[in-house]
Amino acid sequence: MILRQNKAVAALVDMESMDRLQRLEELEDDLRLLSIALVRAAADSGRRFSLDDVLAEAGIDPDSLDAE
């Protein structure tokens, strides 16, 4: 353990532990994305909207979106 002003700020670990920690971080990211996908799937009514319908509902003219 590395201390600065008597507080732990870092740790010295072997490469095997470091590899495991990095893999756990990757798995944590994957789990976060999976949980988002599951929530979206559970909340999905199956109803879809066309871009034109959404723009019309928002009062946006599709022609005004053309890039210059």
PDB file of N, CA and C in Angstrom:
ATOM      1  N   MET A   1       0.845  -1.159   0.000  1.00  0.00           N
ATOM      2  CA  MET A   1       0.000   0.000   0.000  1.00  0.00           C
ATOM      3  C   MET A   1       0.897   1.231   0.000  1.00  0.00           C
ATOM      4  N   ILE A   2       0.524   2.199  -0.785  1.00  0.00           N
ATOM      5  CA  ILE A   2       1.292   3.448  -0.855  1.00  0.00           C
ATOM      6  C   ILE A   2       0.466   4.532  -0.180  1.00  0.00           C
ATOM      7  N   LEU A   3       1.094   5.212   0.755  1.00  0.00           N
ATOM      8  CA  LEU A   3       0.397   6.229   1.541  1.00  0.00           C
ATOM      9  C   LEU A   3       0.876   7.623   1.165  1.00  0.00           C
ATOM     10  N   ARG A   4      -0.037   8.555   1.264  1.00  0.00           N
ATOM     11  CA  ARG A   4       0.297   9.971   1.124  1.00  0.00           C
ATOM     12  C   ARG A   4      -0.423  10.681   2.264  1.00  0.00           C
ATOM     13  N   GLN A   5       0.312  11.354   3.081  1.00  0.00           N
ATOM     14  CA  GLN A   5      -0.228  12.019   4.265  1.00  0.00           C
ATOM     15  C   GLN A   5      -1.062  11.043   5.096  1.00  0.00           C
ATOM     16  N   ASN A   6      -0.510   9.852   5.244  1.00  0.00           N
ATOM     17  CA  ASN A   6      -1.104   8.800   6.069  1.00  0.00           C
ATOM     18  C   ASN A   6      -2.434   8.259   5.519  1.00  0.00           C
ATOM     19  N   LYS A   7      -2.699   8.477   4.230  1.00  0.00           N
ATOM     20  CA  LYS A   7      -3.908   7.961   3.597  1.00  0.00           C
ATOM     21  C   LYS A   7      -3.504   7.080   2.425  1.00  0.00           C
ATOM     22  N   ALA A   8      -4.179   5.952   2.277  1.00  0.00           N
ATOM     23  CA  ALA A   8      -3.888   5.042   1.172  1.00  0.00           C
ATOM     24  C   ALA A   8      -4.282   5.705  -0.152  1.00  0.00           C
ATOM     25  N   VAL A   9      -3.321   5.758  -1.092  1.00  0.00           N
ATOM     26  CA  VAL A   9      -3.584   6.371  -2.396  1.00  0.00           C
ATOM     27  C   VAL A   9      -3.342   5.407  -3.548  1.00  0.00           C
ATOM     28  N   ALA A  10      -2.654   4.305  -3.285  1.00  0.00           N
ATOM     29  CA  ALA A  10      -2.359   3.333  -4.343  1.00  0.00           C
ATOM     30  C   ALA A  10      -1.987   2.005  -3.700  1.00  0.00           C
ATOM     31  N   ALA A  11      -1.964   0.970  -4.562  1.00  0.00           N
ATOM     32  CA  ALA A  11      -1.572  -0.352  -4.078  1.00  0.00           C
ATOM     33  C   ALA A  11      -0.680  -1.003  -5.115  1.00  0.00           C
ATOM     34  N   LEU A  12       0.267  -1.733  -4.651  1.00  0.00           N
ATOM     35  CA  LEU A  12       1.163  -2.489  -5.507  1.00  0.00           C
ATOM     36  C   LEU A  12       0.645  -3.928  -5.540  1.00  0.00           C
ATOM     37  N   VAL A  13       0.278  -4.400  -6.747  1.00  0.00           N
ATOM     38  CA  VAL A  13      -0.287  -5.751  -6.873  1.00  0.00           C
ATOM     39  C   VAL A  13       0.467  -6.528  -7.947  1.00  0.00           C
ATOM     40  N   ASP A  14       0.396  -7.846  -7.855  1.00  0.00           N
ATOM     41  CA  ASP A  14       1.046  -8.674  -8.870  1.00  0.00           C
ATOM     42  C   ASP A  14       0.253  -8.605 -10.177  1.00  0.00           C
ATOM     43  N   MET A  15       0.895  -8.976 -11.288  1.00  0.00           N
ATOM     44  CA  MET A  15       0.287  -8.865 -12.613  1.00  0.00           C
ATOM     45  C   MET A  15      -0.975  -9.724 -12.738  1.00  0.00           C
ATOM     46  N   GLU A  16      -0.989 -10.883 -12.104  1.00  0.00           N
ATOM     47  CA  GLU A  16      -2.174 -11.743 -12.156  1.00  0.00           C
ATOM     48  C   GLU A  16      -3.381 -11.024 -11.555  1.00  0.00           C
ATOM     49  N   SER A  17      -3.175 -10.369 -10.430  1.00  0.00           N
ATOM     50  CA  SER A  17      -4.263  -9.618  -9.794  1.00  0.00           C
ATOM     51  C   SER A  17      -4.675  -8.430 -10.655  1.00  0.00           C
ATOM     52  N   MET A  18      -3.706  -7.763 -11.262  1.00  0.00           N
ATOM     53  CA  MET A  18      -4.002  -6.624 -12.123  1.00  0.00           C
ATOM     54  C   MET A  18      -4.821  -7.060 -13.332  1.00  0.00           C
ATOM     55  N   ASP A  19      -4.429  -8.173 -13.952  1.00  0.00           N
ATOM     56  CA  ASP A  19      -5.182  -8.703 -15.090  1.00  0.00           C
ATOM     57  C   ASP A  19      -6.612  -9.033 -14.678  1.00  0.00           C
ATOM     58  N   ARG A  20      -6.759  -9.636 -13.505  1.00  0.00           N
ATOM     59  CA  ARG A  20      -8.091  -9.996 -13.013  1.00  0.00           C
ATOM     60  C   ARG A  20      -8.930  -8.744 -12.770  1.00  0.00           C
ATOM     61  N   LEU A  21      -8.336  -7.714 -12.179  1.00  0.00           N
ATOM     62  CA  LEU A  21      -9.059  -6.471 -11.936  1.00  0.00           C
ATOM     63  C   LEU A  21      -9.502  -5.816 -13.246  1.00  0.00           C
ATOM     64  N   GLN A  22      -8.626  -5.835 -14.247  1.00  0.00           N
ATOM     65  CA  GLN A  22      -8.987  -5.263 -15.545  1.00  0.00           C
ATOM     66  C   GLN A  22     -10.125  -6.048 -16.186  1.00  0.00           C
ATOM     67  N   ARG A  23     -10.080  -7.368 -16.093  1.00  0.00           N
ATOM     68  CA  ARG A  23     -11.150  -8.202 -16.654  1.00  0.00           C
ATOM     69  C   ARG A  23     -12.469  -7.946 -15.928  1.00  0.00           C
ATOM     70  N   LEU A  24     -12.401  -7.779 -14.605  1.00  0.00           N
ATOM     71  CA  LEU A  24     -13.615  -7.465 -13.844  1.00  0.00           C
ATOM     72  C   LEU A  24     -14.212  -6.126 -14.265  1.00  0.00           C
ATOM     73  N   GLU A  25     -13.359  -5.148 -14.546  1.00  0.00           N
ATOM     74  CA  GLU A  25     -13.852  -3.855 -15.025  1.00  0.00           C
ATOM     75  C   GLU A  25     -14.544  -4.007 -16.373  1.00  0.00           C
ATOM     76  N   GLU A  26     -13.972  -4.820 -17.265  1.00  0.00           N
ATOM     77  CA  GLU A  26     -14.595  -5.062 -18.566  1.00  0.00           C
ATOM     78  C   GLU A  26     -15.947  -5.743 -18.389  1.00  0.00           C
ATOM     79  N   LEU A  27     -15.996  -6.728 -17.509  1.00  0.00           N
ATOM     80  CA  LEU A  27     -17.251  -7.431 -17.252  1.00  0.00           C
ATOM     81  C   LEU A  27     -18.290  -6.508 -16.627  1.00  0.00           C
ATOM     82  N   GLU A  28     -17.834  -5.604 -15.783  1.00  0.00           N
ATOM     83  CA  GLU A  28     -18.743  -4.630 -15.176  1.00  0.00           C
ATOM     84  C   GLU A  28     -19.366  -3.749 -16.260  1.00  0.00           C
ATOM     85  N   ASP A  29     -18.562  -3.301 -17.217  1.00  0.00           N
ATOM     86  CA  ASP A  29     -19.081  -2.505 -18.329  1.00  0.00           C
ATOM     87  C   ASP A  29     -20.085  -3.312 -19.143  1.00  0.00           C
ATOM     88  N   ASP A  30     -19.762  -4.578 -19.415  1.00  0.00           N
ATOM     89  CA  ASP A  30     -20.679  -5.440 -20.166  1.00  0.00           C
ATOM     90  C   ASP A  30     -21.990  -5.627 -19.412  1.00  0.00           C
ATOM     91  N   LEU A  31     -21.904  -5.818 -18.114  1.00  0.00           N
ATOM     92  CA  LEU A  31     -23.100  -6.010 -17.301  1.00  0.00           C
ATOM     93  C   LEU A  31     -23.964  -4.753 -17.290  1.00  0.00           C
ATOM     94  N   ARG A  32     -23.331  -3.590 -17.240  1.00  0.00           N
ATOM     95  CA  ARG A  32     -24.064  -2.328 -17.272  1.00  0.00           C
ATOM     96  C   ARG A  32     -24.832  -2.199 -18.591  1.00  0.00           C
ATOM     97  N   LEU A  33     -24.165  -2.505 -19.708  1.00  0.00           N
ATOM     98  CA  LEU A  33     -24.827  -2.427 -21.005  1.00  0.00           C
ATOM     99  C   LEU A  33     -25.954  -3.455 -21.119  1.00  0.00           C
ATOM    100  N   LEU A  34     -25.730  -4.649 -20.589  1.00  0.00           N
ATOM    101  CA  LEU A  34     -26.766  -5.677 -20.608  1.00  0.00           C
ATOM    102  C   LEU A  34     -27.980  -5.252 -19.809  1.00  0.00           C
ATOM    103  N   SER A  35     -27.744  -4.642 -18.659  1.00  0.00           N
ATOM    104  CA  SER A  35     -28.876  -4.206 -17.834  1.00  0.00           C
ATOM    105  C   SER A  35     -29.680  -3.120 -18.543  1.00  0.00           C
ATOM    106  N   ILE A  36     -29.007  -2.225 -19.249  1.00  0.00           N
ATOM    107  CA  ILE A  36     -29.713  -1.196 -20.022  1.00  0.00           C
ATOM    108  C   ILE A  36     -30.551  -1.852 -21.113  1.00  0.00           C
ATOM    109  N   ALA A  37     -29.976  -2.827 -21.816  1.00  0.00           N
ATOM    110  CA  ALA A  37     -30.700  -3.524 -22.878  1.00  0.00           C
ATOM    111  C   ALA A  37     -31.911  -4.266 -22.322  1.00  0.00           C
ATOM    112  N   LEU A  38     -31.756  -4.901 -21.166  1.00  0.00           N
ATOM    113  CA  LEU A  38     -32.874  -5.629 -20.569  1.00  0.00           C
ATOM    114  C   LEU A  38     -34.001  -4.691 -20.148  1.00  0.00           C
ATOM    115  N   VAL A  39     -33.665  -3.559 -19.572  1.00  0.00           N
ATOM    116  CA  VAL A  39     -34.682  -2.583 -19.173  1.00  0.00           C
ATOM    117  C   VAL A  39     -35.408  -2.057 -20.403  1.00  0.00           C
ATOM    118  N   ARG A  40     -34.650  -1.756 -21.444  1.00  0.00           N
ATOM    119  CA  ARG A  40     -35.285  -1.265 -22.677  1.00  0.00           C
ATOM    120  C   ARG A  40     -36.195  -2.324 -23.282  1.00  0.00           C
ATOM    121  N   ALA A  41     -35.753  -3.568 -23.289  1.00  0.00           N
ATOM    122  CA  ALA A  41     -36.565  -4.648 -23.851  1.00  0.00           C
ATOM    123  C   ALA A  41     -37.836  -4.854 -23.032  1.00  0.00           C
ATOM    124  N   ALA A  42     -37.722  -4.761 -21.718  1.00  0.00           N
ATOM    125  CA  ALA A  42     -38.885  -4.954 -20.856  1.00  0.00           C
ATOM    126  C   ALA A  42     -39.890  -3.818 -21.003  1.00  0.00           C
ATOM    127  N   ALA A  43     -39.397  -2.618 -21.276  1.00  0.00           N
ATOM    128  CA  ALA A  43     -40.270  -1.452 -21.376  1.00  0.00           C
ATOM    129  C   ALA A  43     -40.748  -1.196 -22.800  1.00  0.00           C
ATOM    130  N   ASP A  44     -40.267  -1.958 -23.750  1.00  0.00           N
ATOM    131  CA  ASP A  44     -40.599  -1.742 -25.161  1.00  0.00           C
ATOM    132  C   ASP A  44     -42.020  -2.209 -25.456  1.00  0.00           C
ATOM    133  N   SER A  45     -42.835  -1.271 -25.906  1.00  0.00           N
ATOM    134  CA  SER A  45     -44.215  -1.607 -26.245  1.00  0.00           C
ATOM    135  C   SER A  45     -44.321  -2.197 -27.648  1.00  0.00           C
ATOM    136  N   GLY A  46     -43.243  -2.081 -28.411  1.00  0.00           N
ATOM    137  CA  GLY A  46     -43.265  -2.559 -29.786  1.00  0.00           C
ATOM    138  C   GLY A  46     -43.744  -1.503 -30.768  1.00  0.00           C
ATOM    139  N   ARG A  47     -44.257  -0.423 -30.250  1.00  0.00           N
ATOM    140  CA  ARG A  47     -44.762   0.655 -31.105  1.00  0.00           C
ATOM    141  C   ARG A  47     -43.587   1.447 -31.669  1.00  0.00           C
ATOM    142  N   ARG A  48     -43.620   1.705 -32.961  1.00  0.00           N
ATOM    143  CA  ARG A  48     -42.555   2.442 -33.625  1.00  0.00           C
ATOM    144  C   ARG A  48     -43.141   3.672 -34.315  1.00  0.00           C
ATOM    145  N   PHE A  49     -42.317   4.681 -34.489  1.00  0.00           N
ATOM    146  CA  PHE A  49     -42.733   5.926 -35.104  1.00  0.00           C
ATOM    147  C   PHE A  49     -41.791   6.248 -36.254  1.00  0.00           C
ATOM    148  N   SER A  50     -42.350   6.737 -37.329  1.00  0.00           N
ATOM    149  CA  SER A  50     -41.504   7.152 -38.448  1.00  0.00           C
ATOM    150  C   SER A  50     -40.902   8.513 -38.121  1.00  0.00           C
ATOM    151  N   LEU A  51     -39.785   8.816 -38.743  1.00  0.00           N
ATOM    152  CA  LEU A  51     -39.143  10.105 -38.537  1.00  0.00           C
ATOM    153  C   LEU A  51     -40.079  11.235 -38.951  1.00  0.00           C
ATOM    154  N   ASP A  52     -40.771  11.058 -40.057  1.00  0.00           N
ATOM    155  CA  ASP A  52     -41.698  12.096 -40.519  1.00  0.00           C
ATOM    156  C   ASP A  52     -42.784  12.367 -39.483  1.00  0.00           C
ATOM    157  N   ASP A  53     -43.324  11.304 -38.859  1.00  0.00           N
ATOM    158  CA  ASP A  53     -44.355  11.491 -37.831  1.00  0.00           C
ATOM    159  C   ASP A  53     -43.803  12.230 -36.615  1.00  0.00           C
ATOM    160  N   VAL A  54     -42.597  11.896 -36.208  1.00  0.00           N
ATOM    161  CA  VAL A  54     -41.983  12.563 -35.057  1.00  0.00           C
ATOM    162  C   VAL A  54     -41.725  14.030 -35.363  1.00  0.00           C
ATOM    163  N   LEU A  55     -41.197  14.308 -36.542  1.00  0.00           N
ATOM    164  CA  LEU A  55     -40.945  15.697 -36.928  1.00  0.00           C
ATOM    165  C   LEU A  55     -42.240  16.489 -37.001  1.00  0.00           C
ATOM    166  N   ALA A  56     -43.283  15.885 -37.570  1.00  0.00           N
ATOM    167  CA  ALA A  56     -44.574  16.562 -37.660  1.00  0.00           C
ATOM    168  C   ALA A  56     -45.124  16.852 -36.271  1.00  0.00           C
ATOM    169  N   GLU A  57     -45.026  15.907 -35.351  1.00  0.00           N
ATOM    170  CA  GLU A  57     -45.511  16.096 -33.981  1.00  0.00           C
ATOM    171  C   GLU A  57     -44.760  17.233 -33.293  1.00  0.00           C
ATOM    172  N   ALA A  58     -43.465  17.375 -33.610  1.00  0.00           N
ATOM    173  CA  ALA A  58     -42.639  18.428 -33.015  1.00  0.00           C
ATOM    174  C   ALA A  58     -42.746  19.746 -33.781  1.00  0.00           C
ATOM    175  N   GLY A  59     -43.470  19.730 -34.894  1.00  0.00           N
ATOM    176  CA  GLY A  59     -43.614  20.959 -35.677  1.00  0.00           C
ATOM    177  C   GLY A  59     -42.363  21.340 -36.441  1.00  0.00           C
ATOM    178  N   ILE A  60     -41.590  20.340 -36.843  1.00  0.00           N
ATOM    179  CA  ILE A  60     -40.346  20.590 -37.561  1.00  0.00           C
ATOM    180  C   ILE A  60     -40.518  20.217 -39.022  1.00  0.00           C
ATOM    181  N   ASP A  61     -40.122  21.139 -39.898  1.00  0.00           N
ATOM    182  CA  ASP A  61     -40.180  20.895 -41.333  1.00  0.00           C
ATOM    183  C   ASP A  61     -38.960  20.066 -41.726  1.00  0.00           C
ATOM    184  N   PRO A  62     -39.152  18.857 -42.300  1.00  0.00           N
ATOM    185  CA  PRO A  62     -38.004  18.011 -42.673  1.00  0.00           C
ATOM    186  C   PRO A  62     -37.030  18.719 -43.610  1.00  0.00           C
ATOM    187  N   ASP A  63     -37.528  19.592 -44.466  1.00  0.00           N
ATOM    188  CA  ASP A  63     -36.653  20.298 -45.408  1.00  0.00           C
ATOM    189  C   ASP A  63     -35.713  21.268 -44.694  1.00  0.00           C
ATOM    190  N   SER A  64     -36.092  21.701 -43.491  1.00  0.00           N
ATOM    191  CA  SER A  64     -35.236  22.637 -42.752  1.00  0.00           C
ATOM    192  C   SER A  64     -34.036  21.926 -42.146  1.00  0.00           C
ATOM    193  N   LEU A  65     -34.021  20.574 -42.193  1.00  0.00           N
ATOM    194  CA  LEU A  65     -32.926  19.813 -41.624  1.00  0.00           C
ATOM    195  C   LEU A  65     -31.816  19.512 -42.618  1.00  0.00           C
ATOM    196  N   ASP A  66     -32.014  19.845 -43.855  1.00  0.00           N
ATOM    197  CA  ASP A  66     -30.994  19.579 -44.870  1.00  0.00           C
ATOM    198  C   ASP A  66     -29.706  20.322 -44.530  1.00  0.00           C
ATOM    199  N   ALA A  67     -28.607  19.614 -44.679  1.00  0.00           N
ATOM    200  CA  ALA A  67     -27.294  20.210 -44.412  1.00  0.00           C
ATOM    201  C   ALA A  67     -26.946  21.205 -45.512  1.00  0.00           C
ATOM    202  N   GLU A  68     -26.269  22.254 -45.110  1.00  0.00           N
ATOM    203  CA  GLU A  68     -25.856  23.264 -46.099  1.00  0.00           C
ATOM    204  C   GLU A  68     -24.483  22.984 -46.610  1.00  0.00           C
TER     205      GLU A  68
END
